[in-house]
Coordinates of C-alpha atoms and ligand atoms in Angstrom, one line a residue:
M1387 CA -11.8 -26.7 22.2
C1388 CA -15.4 -25.5 21.8
G1389 CA -16.9 -22.9 24.1
I1390 CA -20.2 -23.2 25.8
V1391 CA -22.4 -20.7 27.5
G1392 CA -25.7 -20.9 29.3
Y1393 CA -28.0 -18.4 31.0
I1394 CA -31.1 -18.4 33.1
G1395 CA -32.6 -15.1 34.6
K1396 CA -34.4 -12.0 33.6
K1397 CA -32.2 -10.7 30.9
N1398 CA -32.4 -11.5 27.2
A1399 CA -30.5 -14.8 27.1
V1400 CA -29.5 -14.2 23.5
D1401 CA -27.4 -11.2 24.3
V1402 CA -25.8 -12.7 27.4
I1403 CA -24.9 -15.9 25.5
Y1404 CA -23.7 -14.0 22.4
N1405 CA -21.4 -11.8 24.6
G1406 CA -20.1 -14.9 26.4
L1407 CA -19.5 -16.7 23.1
Q1408 CA -17.5 -13.7 21.9
K1409 CA -15.1 -14.2 24.8
L1410 CA -14.9 -17.9 24.2
E1411 CA -14.4 -17.7 20.4
Y1412 CA -10.8 -18.4 20.8
R1413 CA -11.8 -22.0 21.8
G1414 CA -13.2 -22.7 18.4
Y1415 CA -14.5 -20.7 15.4
D1416 CA -15.8 -23.2 12.8
S1417 CA -19.5 -22.6 13.5
A1418 CA -21.7 -21.3 16.3
G1419 CA -25.3 -21.5 17.6
I1420 CA -27.7 -20.3 20.2
A1421 CA -31.0 -21.9 21.4
V1422 CA -33.5 -20.3 23.8
I1423 CA -37.0 -21.1 25.1
E1424 CA -39.4 -18.6 23.5
N1425 CA -43.1 -18.8 24.2
G1426 CA -42.7 -22.4 25.4
K1427 CA -40.9 -23.6 22.3
I1428 CA -37.2 -24.1 21.5
E1429 CA -35.9 -21.5 19.1
R1430 CA -32.5 -22.1 17.6
R1431 CA -30.1 -20.2 15.3
R1432 CA -26.9 -21.7 13.9
S1433 CA -24.3 -20.4 11.4
V1434 CA -21.2 -21.7 9.8
G1435 CA -17.9 -19.7 10.3
K1436 CA -17.2 -17.1 12.9
L1437 CA -19.6 -15.7 15.4
V1438 CA -20.3 -12.6 13.3
N1439 CA -22.2 -14.9 10.9
L1440 CA -24.4 -16.0 13.8
Q1441 CA -24.9 -12.4 14.8
K1442 CA -26.1 -11.6 11.3
N1443 CA -28.4 -14.6 11.3
I1444 CA -30.0 -13.6 14.7
K1445 CA -30.4 -10.0 13.5
S1446 CA -32.4 -11.0 10.5
N1447 CA -34.2 -13.8 12.3
K1448 CA -34.7 -12.6 15.9
I1449 CA -35.2 -14.8 18.9
F1450 CA -35.7 -13.9 22.5
G1451 CA -35.8 -15.9 25.8
N1452 CA -34.8 -15.8 29.4
I1453 CA -33.2 -19.2 29.3
G1454 CA -30.8 -20.5 26.7
I1455 CA -27.6 -22.2 25.7
G1456 CA -24.9 -21.4 23.1
H1457 CA -21.8 -22.9 21.5
T1458 CA -18.8 -22.0 19.4
R1459 CA -17.4 -25.0 17.7
W1460 CA -14.0 -26.5 16.9
A1461 CA -15.0 -29.4 14.7
T1462 CA -14.1 -32.9 15.8
H1463 CA -16.8 -35.2 14.5
G1464 CA -18.4 -33.9 11.3
K1465 CA -17.3 -31.0 9.1
P1466 CA -18.1 -27.4 10.0
S1467 CA -21.7 -27.0 8.7
E1468 CA -25.0 -25.7 9.9
E1469 CA -26.3 -29.3 10.5
N1470 CA -23.2 -30.1 12.6
A1471 CA -23.3 -26.8 14.6
H1472 CA -24.6 -26.9 18.2
P1473 CA -27.1 -26.8 19.9
H1474 CA -28.4 -30.2 18.8
T1475 CA -31.9 -31.3 19.4
D1476 CA -33.7 -34.6 20.1
C1477 CA -36.4 -35.9 17.6
S1478 CA -39.2 -33.8 19.1
G1479 CA -37.2 -30.6 19.1
K1480 CA -38.1 -30.0 22.7
I1481 CA -34.6 -30.8 24.2
V1482 CA -31.4 -29.0 23.1
V1483 CA -27.8 -29.7 24.1
V1484 CA -24.4 -28.0 23.7
H1485 CA -21.3 -30.0 24.4
N1486 CA -17.5 -29.6 24.6
G1487 CA -15.5 -32.8 24.5
I1488 CA -15.8 -36.2 22.7
I1489 CA -18.4 -38.9 23.2
E1490 CA -16.1 -41.9 22.5
N1491 CA -18.8 -44.5 22.3
Y1492 CA -21.1 -42.4 20.1
V1493 CA -21.1 -44.8 17.2
S1494 CA -22.6 -47.7 19.2
L1495 CA -25.0 -45.4 21.0
K1496 CA -26.1 -43.9 17.7
K1497 CA -26.8 -47.4 16.2
Q1498 CA -28.8 -48.4 19.2
L1499 CA -30.8 -45.1 19.2
Q1500 CA -31.5 -45.5 15.5
K1501 CA -32.8 -49.0 16.1
E1502 CA -35.1 -47.4 18.6
K1503 CA -36.3 -45.1 15.8
H1504 CA -34.5 -41.9 16.8
K1505 CA -33.8 -39.7 13.8
F1506 CA -30.4 -38.0 13.5
A1507 CA -29.8 -34.8 11.7
S1508 CA -26.0 -34.4 12.1
E1509 CA -22.7 -36.3 11.9
T1510 CA -21.7 -35.2 15.4
D1511 CA -21.0 -37.3 18.5
T1512 CA -23.0 -34.7 20.5
E1513 CA -26.3 -35.4 19.0
V1514 CA -26.5 -38.8 20.7
V1515 CA -26.7 -36.9 24.0
A1516 CA -29.9 -35.1 23.0
H1517 CA -31.5 -38.4 21.9
L1518 CA -30.4 -40.2 25.0
I1519 CA -31.9 -37.4 27.2
E1520 CA -35.1 -37.7 25.1
K1521 CA -35.1 -41.5 25.7
Y1522 CA -35.0 -41.1 29.5
Y1523 CA -37.1 -37.9 29.8
K1524 CA -40.2 -38.5 31.9
G1525 CA -40.9 -34.9 32.8
D1526 CA -37.7 -34.4 34.8
L1527 CA -34.8 -33.0 32.8
L1528 CA -32.3 -33.5 35.7
A1529 CA -33.2 -37.2 36.1
A1530 CA -33.0 -37.7 32.3
V1531 CA -29.6 -36.1 32.0
K1532 CA -28.3 -38.3 34.9
S1533 CA -29.6 -41.4 33.2
A1534 CA -28.2 -40.4 29.8
L1535 CA -24.8 -39.8 31.3
K1536 CA -24.7 -43.4 32.6
N1537 CA -24.4 -44.6 28.9
I1538 CA -21.8 -42.1 27.9
E1539 CA -18.0 -42.7 27.7
G1540 CA -15.6 -39.9 27.0
A1541 CA -15.2 -36.3 27.9
Y1542 CA -17.9 -33.7 28.2
A1543 CA -19.0 -30.4 29.5
L1544 CA -22.6 -30.0 28.5
C1545 CA -25.7 -27.9 29.1
A1546 CA -29.2 -29.0 28.3
I1547 CA -32.6 -27.3 28.4
S1548 CA -36.1 -28.5 27.6
C1549 CA -39.0 -26.3 26.6
E1550 CA -41.2 -28.5 28.8
D1551 CA -39.3 -27.2 31.8
S1552 CA -38.2 -23.6 31.3
S1553 CA -37.1 -23.2 35.0
R1554 CA -33.7 -24.9 34.8
V1555 CA -30.6 -25.5 32.8
V1556 CA -29.0 -28.9 33.5
V1557 CA -25.2 -29.1 33.2
A1558 CA -22.6 -31.8 33.6
R1559 CA -18.8 -32.1 33.3
K1560 CA -16.2 -34.8 33.0
D1561 CA -12.7 -34.1 31.8
A1562 CA -13.8 -30.8 30.2
P1563 CA -14.2 -27.5 32.2
L1564 CA -17.4 -25.9 33.3
V1565 CA -17.9 -23.0 35.6
I1566 CA -21.1 -21.5 37.1
G1567 CA -21.4 -17.8 37.4
L1568 CA -23.5 -16.6 40.3
G1569 CA -25.8 -13.6 39.9
K1570 CA -28.9 -12.1 41.6
E1571 CA -32.0 -13.8 40.3
E1572 CA -29.9 -15.1 37.5
N1573 CA -27.1 -17.6 36.9
F1574 CA -24.6 -18.3 34.2
I1575 CA -22.7 -21.2 32.9
A1576 CA -19.5 -21.1 30.7
S1577 CA -16.5 -23.1 29.7
D1578 CA -14.3 -20.6 31.3
V1579 CA -14.5 -17.4 33.4
S1580 CA -13.6 -15.0 30.6
A1581 CA -17.2 -15.4 29.4
L1582 CA -18.6 -14.4 32.8
L1583 CA -16.4 -11.5 33.8
Q1584 CA -18.8 -8.8 32.5
Y1585 CA -21.6 -10.2 34.6
T1586 CA -20.1 -11.6 37.7
K1587 CA -16.9 -12.4 39.6
D1588 CA -18.5 -15.0 41.9
V1589 CA -18.1 -18.5 40.5
I1590 CA -18.3 -22.1 41.3
F1591 CA -16.0 -24.5 39.4
L1592 CA -17.7 -27.9 39.0
E1593 CA -15.7 -30.9 39.9
N1594 CA -15.1 -33.8 37.5
G1595 CA -18.3 -36.0 37.3
D1596 CA -20.6 -33.3 38.7
V1597 CA -24.1 -32.8 37.4
A1598 CA -25.9 -29.6 38.3
E1599 CA -29.4 -28.1 38.1
I1600 CA -29.2 -24.4 37.7
K1601 CA -32.3 -22.2 38.3
E1602 CA -32.7 -18.5 38.6
N1603 CA -32.4 -18.5 42.4
S1604 CA -30.8 -21.9 43.2
I1605 CA -28.1 -24.3 42.2
K1606 CA -28.0 -28.0 43.1
I1607 CA -24.9 -30.0 42.5
F1608 CA -24.6 -33.8 42.5
D1609 CA -21.3 -35.7 42.6
T1610 CA -20.4 -38.9 40.8
K1611 CA -22.2 -40.9 43.5
N1612 CA -25.3 -38.8 42.9
K1613 CA -24.9 -37.2 46.4
K1614 CA -25.9 -33.6 46.7
V1615 CA -22.8 -31.6 47.4
T1616 CA -21.7 -28.0 48.0
R1617 CA -18.7 -26.7 45.9
A1618 CA -16.8 -23.7 47.2
Q1619 CA -17.7 -20.3 45.8
Q1620 CA -14.7 -18.3 44.6
K1621 CA -14.1 -14.7 43.6
I1622 CA -12.3 -14.1 40.3
L1623 CA -9.7 -11.4 40.4
W1624 CA -9.5 -10.8 36.7
N1625 CA -11.7 -8.0 35.3
A1626 CA -13.6 -7.7 32.1
I1627 CA -11.3 -5.0 30.7
Q1628 CA -8.4 -7.4 30.8
A1629 CA -10.2 -9.6 28.3
E1630 CA -10.7 -6.6 25.9
K1631 CA -8.4 -5.5 23.1
C1632 CA -8.1 -2.0 24.7
G1633 CA -7.3 -0.2 21.4
Y1634 CA -4.8 -2.8 20.1
K1635 CA -5.5 -4.2 16.7
H1636 CA -5.1 -7.8 17.9
F1637 CA -5.1 -9.6 21.3
M1638 CA -1.7 -11.0 20.5
L1639 CA -0.2 -7.5 20.1
K1640 CA -1.8 -6.4 23.3
E1641 CA -0.5 -9.5 25.1
I1642 CA 3.0 -9.1 23.8
N1643 CA 3.0 -5.5 25.1
E1644 CA 1.7 -6.5 28.5
Q1645 CA 4.8 -8.5 29.3
T1646 CA 6.5 -5.8 31.3
Q1647 CA 3.6 -5.9 33.7
T1648 CA 2.8 -9.6 33.6
T1649 CA 6.3 -10.8 34.4
Q1650 CA 6.3 -8.5 37.4
D1651 CA 2.8 -9.8 38.4
T1652 CA 4.2 -13.3 38.4
F1653 CA 7.0 -12.6 40.8
R1654 CA 5.2 -9.9 42.9
G1655 CA 4.8 -11.0 46.5
R1656 CA 7.0 -14.0 46.0
I1657 CA 10.3 -12.4 46.7
S1658 CA 11.1 -11.1 50.2
D1659 CA 13.4 -8.1 50.0
E1660 CA 14.7 -8.1 53.5
E1661 CA 15.7 -11.7 53.6
N1662 CA 16.4 -12.2 50.0
K1663 CA 14.1 -15.2 50.0
I1664 CA 11.8 -16.8 47.5
I1665 CA 8.4 -17.3 49.2
L1666 CA 6.1 -19.7 47.4
Q1667 CA 3.1 -20.1 49.7
S1668 CA 1.2 -22.4 47.4
V1669 CA 4.1 -24.8 47.1
K1670 CA 4.0 -26.9 50.2
L1671 CA 7.2 -29.0 49.6
T1672 CA 9.2 -29.3 52.8
K1673 CA 12.9 -29.1 53.0
E1674 CA 13.0 -32.9 53.6
E1675 CA 10.8 -33.6 50.6
I1676 CA 12.9 -31.4 48.5
S1677 CA 16.1 -33.2 49.6
N1678 CA 14.5 -36.5 48.7
I1679 CA 13.7 -35.5 45.1
S1680 CA 15.7 -37.9 42.9
R1681 CA 14.5 -36.5 39.6
I1682 CA 12.3 -33.8 38.1
C1683 CA 10.0 -34.6 35.3
I1684 CA 8.3 -31.7 33.5
V1685 CA 5.3 -32.4 31.3
A1686 CA 3.5 -29.9 29.0
C1687 CA 2.4 -29.2 25.4
G1688 CA 3.3 -26.6 22.8
T1689 CA 4.6 -23.3 24.1
S1690 CA 4.3 -24.6 27.7
Y1691 CA 6.6 -27.5 26.7
H1692 CA 9.2 -24.9 25.5
A1693 CA 9.0 -23.2 28.9
G1694 CA 9.7 -26.7 30.4
L1695 CA 12.7 -27.2 28.1
T1696 CA 14.2 -23.9 29.2
A1697 CA 13.6 -24.9 32.9
K1698 CA 15.6 -28.1 32.4
F1699 CA 18.8 -26.1 32.0
L1700 CA 17.9 -24.1 35.1
F1701 CA 17.0 -27.0 37.4
E1702 CA 20.1 -29.0 36.4
K1703 CA 22.5 -26.0 36.7
L1704 CA 21.1 -24.6 39.9
T1705 CA 19.6 -27.5 41.9
G1706 CA 21.7 -30.4 40.5
I1707 CA 18.6 -32.5 40.2
P1708 CA 18.4 -34.5 36.9
T1709 CA 15.5 -33.1 34.9
E1710 CA 13.6 -34.4 31.9
V1711 CA 11.0 -32.7 29.8
N1712 CA 8.1 -34.6 28.2
I1713 CA 5.4 -33.8 25.7
A1714 CA 2.2 -34.7 27.6
S1715 CA 0.6 -36.7 24.7
E1716 CA 3.7 -38.9 24.6
F1717 CA 4.3 -39.1 28.4
R1718 CA 0.8 -40.5 29.1
Y1719 CA 1.3 -43.5 26.9
A1720 CA 5.0 -44.1 27.5
N1721 CA 4.9 -46.0 30.8
P1722 CA 7.0 -43.3 32.5
V1723 CA 9.2 -44.5 35.4
I1724 CA 7.8 -42.3 38.2
D1725 CA 7.7 -42.9 41.9
N1726 CA 7.2 -40.8 45.1
K1727 CA 10.7 -39.4 44.8
V1728 CA 10.1 -37.9 41.4
L1729 CA 8.8 -34.3 41.4
T1730 CA 6.5 -33.9 38.4
I1731 CA 5.8 -30.4 37.1
F1732 CA 2.9 -29.7 34.8
I1733 CA 2.9 -26.5 32.8
S1734 CA -0.3 -25.2 31.2
Q1735 CA -1.6 -21.8 30.5
S1736 CA -5.2 -23.0 30.4
G1737 CA -4.9 -25.8 32.9
E1738 CA -7.4 -27.7 30.7
T1739 CA -5.1 -29.3 28.1
A1740 CA -6.5 -32.9 27.9
D1741 CA -3.1 -34.6 27.6
T1742 CA -1.5 -32.5 30.3
L1743 CA -4.4 -33.3 32.6
A1744 CA -4.2 -37.0 31.8
A1745 CA -0.5 -37.0 32.5
L1746 CA -1.0 -35.3 35.8
R1747 CA -3.5 -38.0 36.8
L1748 CA -1.0 -40.7 35.8
A1749 CA 1.8 -39.1 37.8
K1750 CA -0.5 -38.9 40.9
E1751 CA -1.5 -42.6 40.5
K1752 CA 2.2 -43.3 40.6
K1753 CA 2.5 -41.3 43.9
S1754 CA 4.7 -38.6 42.4
K1755 CA 4.6 -35.1 44.1
T1756 CA 3.0 -32.8 41.6
V1757 CA 3.3 -29.0 41.0
A1758 CA 1.2 -27.2 38.4
I1759 CA 2.2 -24.0 36.7
C1760 CA -1.0 -22.5 35.4
N1761 CA -2.5 -19.2 34.4
V1762 CA -6.2 -19.9 34.7
V1763 CA -7.3 -19.9 38.3
G1764 CA -9.6 -22.8 39.2
S1765 CA -8.6 -24.8 36.0
S1766 CA -8.6 -28.6 36.2
V1767 CA -4.8 -28.9 36.3
S1768 CA -4.5 -26.3 39.0
R1769 CA -7.1 -28.0 41.1
E1770 CA -5.8 -31.5 40.8
A1771 CA -2.1 -30.9 41.3
D1772 CA -0.7 -31.1 44.9
N1773 CA 0.8 -27.6 44.5
V1774 CA 0.0 -24.8 42.2
L1775 CA 2.0 -21.8 41.1
Y1776 CA -0.2 -19.3 39.3
T1777 CA 1.4 -17.1 36.7
H1778 CA -1.1 -14.2 37.3
C1779 CA -0.8 -13.0 33.7
G1780 CA -4.5 -12.2 33.3
P1781 CA -6.6 -13.7 30.5
E1782 CA -4.6 -14.7 27.4
I1783 CA -7.0 -14.6 24.4
G1784 CA -4.7 -14.8 21.4
V1785 CA -4.3 -18.4 20.3
A1786 CA -0.6 -17.8 20.1
S1787 CA 0.7 -17.9 23.6
T1788 CA 3.0 -15.0 24.5
K1789 CA 2.6 -13.4 27.9
A1790 CA 1.7 -16.8 29.4
F1791 CA 5.1 -18.1 28.2
T1792 CA 7.1 -15.4 29.9
G1793 CA 4.9 -15.8 32.9
Q1794 CA 5.6 -19.6 32.9
L1795 CA 9.3 -18.9 32.6
T1796 CA 9.2 -16.4 35.5
A1797 CA 7.3 -18.9 37.7
L1798 CA 9.8 -21.6 36.8
Y1799 CA 12.8 -19.3 37.8
L1800 CA 11.1 -18.8 41.1
L1801 CA 10.5 -22.5 41.6
V1802 CA 14.1 -23.3 40.6
M1803 CA 15.5 -20.8 43.1
F1804 CA 13.1 -21.9 45.8
I1805 CA 14.3 -25.5 45.5
A1806 CA 17.9 -24.5 45.1
S1807 CA 17.9 -22.4 48.2
K1808 CA 16.1 -25.1 50.2
K1809 CA 18.7 -27.6 49.0
Q1810 CA 21.5 -25.1 49.5
T1811 CA 22.8 -25.7 46.0
I1812 CA 23.1 -21.9 45.6
S1813 CA 24.7 -19.5 48.0
K1814 CA 22.9 -16.6 49.6
K1815 CA 25.0 -14.3 47.5
Q1816 CA 24.0 -16.0 44.3
L1817 CA 20.3 -15.9 45.3
A1818 CA 20.6 -12.2 46.2
K1819 CA 22.2 -11.5 42.8
F1820 CA 19.5 -13.5 41.0
I1821 CA 16.8 -11.5 42.8
V1822 CA 18.3 -8.2 41.8
N1823 CA 18.6 -9.4 38.1
L1824 CA 15.0 -10.7 38.1
R1825 CA 13.6 -7.5 39.5
D1826 CA 15.4 -5.7 36.6
V1827 CA 13.8 -7.9 33.9
P1828 CA 10.5 -5.9 33.5
K1829 CA 12.5 -2.8 32.7
K1830 CA 14.6 -4.7 30.2
I1831 CA 11.4 -6.1 28.7
S1832 CA 10.0 -2.6 28.4
E1833 CA 13.2 -1.6 26.4
T1834 CA 12.8 -4.6 24.2
L1835 CA 9.2 -3.8 23.4
K1836 CA 10.4 -0.5 21.9
L1837 CA 12.1 -2.5 19.1
S1838 CA 8.8 -3.3 17.5
T1839 CA 9.1 -0.7 14.7
K1840 CA 12.6 -2.1 13.7
I1841 CA 11.3 -5.7 13.8
K1842 CA 8.3 -4.7 11.7
E1843 CA 10.7 -3.3 9.0
I1844 CA 12.7 -6.6 9.1
A1845 CA 9.4 -8.6 8.9
K1846 CA 8.5 -6.7 5.7
M1847 CA 11.5 -8.3 4.0
F1848 CA 10.4 -11.8 4.8
Q1849 CA 6.6 -11.7 4.4
N1850 CA 6.8 -13.8 1.2
T1851 CA 9.3 -16.3 2.6
K1852 CA 8.1 -19.9 2.4
Q1853 CA 10.4 -21.4 5.1
F1854 CA 12.5 -20.4 8.0
I1855 CA 15.1 -21.9 10.3
Y1856 CA 15.6 -20.7 13.9
L1857 CA 18.9 -21.4 15.6
A1858 CA 20.2 -21.0 19.1
R1859 CA 22.2 -23.0 21.7
N1860 CA 22.0 -24.0 25.3
I1861 CA 19.4 -22.2 27.4
N1862 CA 18.1 -20.3 24.3
Y1863 CA 17.7 -23.3 22.2
P1864 CA 14.0 -23.8 23.4
I1865 CA 13.5 -20.1 22.5
A1866 CA 14.4 -20.9 18.9
L1867 CA 11.8 -23.7 19.0
E1868 CA 9.3 -21.2 20.4
G1869 CA 10.1 -18.6 17.8
A1870 CA 9.6 -21.2 15.0
L1871 CA 6.3 -22.3 16.6
K1872 CA 5.0 -18.7 16.7
L1873 CA 5.8 -18.2 13.0
K1874 CA 4.2 -21.5 12.0
E1875 CA 1.0 -21.2 13.9
I1876 CA 0.0 -17.6 13.0
S1877 CA 1.6 -17.1 9.6
Y1878 CA 1.5 -20.6 8.2
I1879 CA 5.2 -20.4 7.1
Y1880 CA 7.1 -23.6 7.6
A1881 CA 9.6 -23.0 10.3
E1882 CA 11.9 -25.3 12.3
G1883 CA 14.0 -24.6 15.3
Y1884 CA 17.3 -26.4 15.8
P1885 CA 20.1 -26.4 18.4
A1886 CA 22.7 -24.6 16.2
G1887 CA 25.3 -27.3 16.8
E1888 CA 23.0 -29.9 15.2
M1889 CA 23.0 -28.2 11.8
K1890 CA 25.9 -30.2 10.5
H1891 CA 24.1 -33.4 11.3
G1892 CA 21.6 -32.9 8.5
P1893 CA 19.5 -29.7 8.5
I1894 CA 22.3 -27.6 6.9
A1895 CA 21.5 -29.4 3.7
L1896 CA 18.3 -27.3 3.6
I1897 CA 20.2 -24.1 3.6
D1898 CA 20.4 -22.0 0.4
E1899 CA 19.4 -18.4 -0.5
T1900 CA 15.7 -19.3 -0.1
M1901 CA 16.1 -20.3 3.6
P1902 CA 16.5 -17.4 5.9
V1903 CA 17.9 -18.1 9.4
M1904 CA 17.0 -16.4 12.6
V1905 CA 19.7 -16.7 15.1
I1906 CA 19.8 -15.9 18.8
A1907 CA 23.3 -14.6 19.4
T1908 CA 23.2 -12.8 22.7
K1909 CA 26.1 -12.9 25.1
S1910 CA 26.6 -16.4 26.5
K1911 CA 29.1 -19.1 27.1
V1912 CA 28.4 -20.4 23.6
Y1913 CA 28.5 -17.1 21.8
D1914 CA 31.6 -17.9 19.8
K1915 CA 30.1 -21.2 18.8
I1916 CA 27.0 -19.6 17.5
L1917 CA 29.1 -17.1 15.5
S1918 CA 30.6 -20.1 13.7
N1919 CA 27.2 -21.5 13.0
I1920 CA 26.1 -18.1 11.6
E1921 CA 29.2 -18.1 9.2
E1922 CA 28.3 -21.7 8.1
A1923 CA 24.7 -20.7 7.2
K1924 CA 25.8 -17.4 5.5
A1925 CA 28.5 -19.2 3.4
R1926 CA 25.6 -21.3 2.0
G1927 CA 23.6 -18.3 0.9
A1928 CA 21.2 -17.9 3.9
K1929 CA 20.0 -14.4 4.9
I1930 CA 20.7 -14.0 8.6
I1931 CA 18.7 -12.2 11.1
A1932 CA 20.6 -12.0 14.4
I1933 CA 19.2 -11.2 17.8
A1934 CA 22.2 -9.8 19.6
N1935 CA 23.0 -7.5 22.5
K1936 CA 23.2 -3.8 22.2
G1937 CA 26.7 -2.6 21.3
N1938 CA 27.7 -5.8 19.5
K1939 CA 29.6 -4.5 16.5
D1940 CA 30.9 -7.8 15.2
I1941 CA 27.5 -9.1 14.5
V1942 CA 26.8 -6.3 12.0
K1943 CA 29.4 -7.8 9.7
K1944 CA 28.3 -11.3 10.1
S1945 CA 24.5 -10.9 9.7
D1946 CA 22.1 -9.2 7.3
Y1947 CA 19.7 -7.8 9.8
Q1948 CA 20.2 -7.2 13.5
I1949 CA 17.8 -6.9 16.4
F1950 CA 19.7 -5.4 19.4
V1951 CA 18.2 -6.4 22.7
P1952 CA 19.3 -5.2 26.2
E1953 CA 21.8 -7.3 28.0
V1954 CA 20.7 -9.4 31.0
D1955 CA 22.3 -12.2 32.9
E1956 CA 22.6 -15.3 30.6
I1957 CA 20.2 -17.4 32.6
L1958 CA 17.5 -14.8 32.3
S1959 CA 18.1 -14.1 28.6
P1960 CA 15.2 -16.3 27.3
L1961 CA 12.8 -13.9 28.9
I1962 CA 14.1 -11.1 26.7
N1963 CA 15.1 -13.0 23.6
V1964 CA 11.6 -14.5 23.0
I1965 CA 10.0 -11.1 22.6
P1966 CA 11.5 -10.1 19.2
L1967 CA 10.5 -13.5 17.9
Q1968 CA 6.9 -13.0 19.1
F1969 CA 6.9 -9.6 17.3
F1970 CA 8.4 -11.0 14.2
A1971 CA 5.8 -13.7 13.9
Y1972 CA 3.1 -11.2 14.6
F1973 CA 4.1 -8.7 11.9
V1974 CA 4.7 -11.4 9.3
S1975 CA 1.2 -12.7 10.0
V1976 CA -0.4 -9.3 9.8
M1977 CA 1.4 -8.5 6.5
K1978 CA 0.3 -11.8 5.1
G1979 CA -3.3 -11.0 6.0
C1980 CA -3.6 -14.0 8.3
D1981 CA -6.0 -14.2 11.2
V1982 CA -3.5 -13.5 13.9
D1983 CA -5.7 -14.2 17.0
Q1984 CA -7.6 -17.1 15.6
P1985 CA -5.3 -19.0 13.2
R1986 CA -6.8 -21.7 11.1
N1987 CA -7.3 -25.2 12.5
L1988 CA -6.3 -24.1 16.0
A1989 CA -8.1 -23.5 19.3
K1990 CA -6.8 -21.9 22.5
S1991 CA -7.5 -24.8 24.9
V1992 CA -7.0 -28.3 23.5
T1993 CA -9.4 -30.1 25.7
V1994 CA -9.6 -33.2 23.5
E1995 CA -6.8 -35.7 22.8
Ligands
M6R737 O1 -3.0 -24.2 27.8 P1 -1.7 -24.9 27.6 O2 -0.5 -24.2 28.0 O3 -1.7 -26.3 28.2 O4 -1.6 -25.1 26.0 C1 -0.6 -25.8 25.4 C2 -0.5 -25.6 23.9 O5 -1.7 -26.0 23.3 C3 -0.3 -24.1 23.6 O6 0.9 -23.6 24.2 C4 -0.2 -23.9 22.1 O7 1.0 -24.6 21.6 C5 -0.2 -22.5 21.7 N1 -1.0 -22.3 20.6 C6 1.2 -22.0 21.3 O8 1.2 -20.6 21.0

């Protein structure tokens, strides 16, 4: 939520910051702003709405500087308006601040500062930071920021500059991400690496509680004890092109189409051909530790939670370990029963989801062994977990998660098989067969992607529909939930996913001719059951769209529209079946004229509770 960018160097900071904000716009798009130091004064431009509005503003009212900060906002405190847009200033207008996070004690701080005659211009929590820095500023911005932070409770990633000291940007982070990009005679700051890729691949991820002073030629970092520390420099393997649309109309469409490659990237190097072995170098669980696991507890939010629900079937079937799946925001307040025999798995594309991160910290306090499945390298979840399995899907920019989901599923298949083979709950033959089937998945995904034209035609029939039900059973039930989530979030159609067998216990009352039903009816041990569920819905007037395997003639009689996907082994079928649902949501959204990549009210990384 909210993206921040900072720059110091020889370039025009306005251009660098604007370009960076464009890459971070998926984090928030209610309003945006940039401030630079120009001729010894702070110059600031802010605009409500998307970044293009800020661009127009800057074009007609130019600013220039070699040091500056910028922000793209997802409103928490105070409506989207120019007054509430960042950067925020102190009373003198000499200090400006951008912030991602929530200052939880801002009400009491604001009252106190107002008593001390500070004048506020916005309804935001962030503005107190600018005034606090002003209060402590005695010619040293770094010292003032450190003193200000002592008063602050909550989460923050922030950047501050002062026109009285144009040689440095001071930044700080706690429970919100911040990464420094390293250049020659210039340095960059951003909420995540995608904003930096066009300028540098060399980065330093700040640790929780760090404060840093960033100059053109130097970086000083201080930890929570105010001790000067060195943080490791890392090279980012993503490239700037990966974060571009590359001719696609939307990032979501590009990301759906990338899944042939990204699933392959997730398992590449992790399967040994000669020995038919799963090699997960970053998962350091020993055979003994694995045999001691009494329970697996998966924690995640949104789409990542659906990947976890799918994995429950796999862990229980193939490792015999009881597995539960929790929504992170519930888990963290539920007093979960966890000890050192419980393996907790945290799934997060961004690795910055506030609830997932808090849940991970809770599990670690309880001495659980932790594994993170993340896409963003260097993210907080990936750094704090004992073990991390990266999905290697490249940057996912569309707010609706697609390729990250299939990447998460692929990583989970590998983890399940890794644990099952160590525990010897699967035979060598079973593992060998699984590996052959998994290797075949990218080809099957590629065939599935060719169905887009057919799916677009079907989507046309449903673009004015107000509601939808998605049904499936067993391992594909979470895929029904995921399909419904995709439709809801990008086309604003009310959609619900159900395990098909649950319909008779209430939801079937909703069915009439105005309620279309999307059903996953690919080959499985519950195929006959799902056919009965289709009949029941059809008998009550619902239009049925069935996702079935190629060559299934029966389904043509039983459903109104069919999407025929290639057949794969049942346990791998979620990887294929989700793709038509992603396309369907995409096309409906486009036809309805919705903002596919930046749906209303949402942000890509939910870094606040
Ligand atoms: O970055 P994470 O995987 O932790 O994000 C979790 C959810 O916020 C995310 O999956 C969200 O539900 C997506 N918008 C779904 O498309």
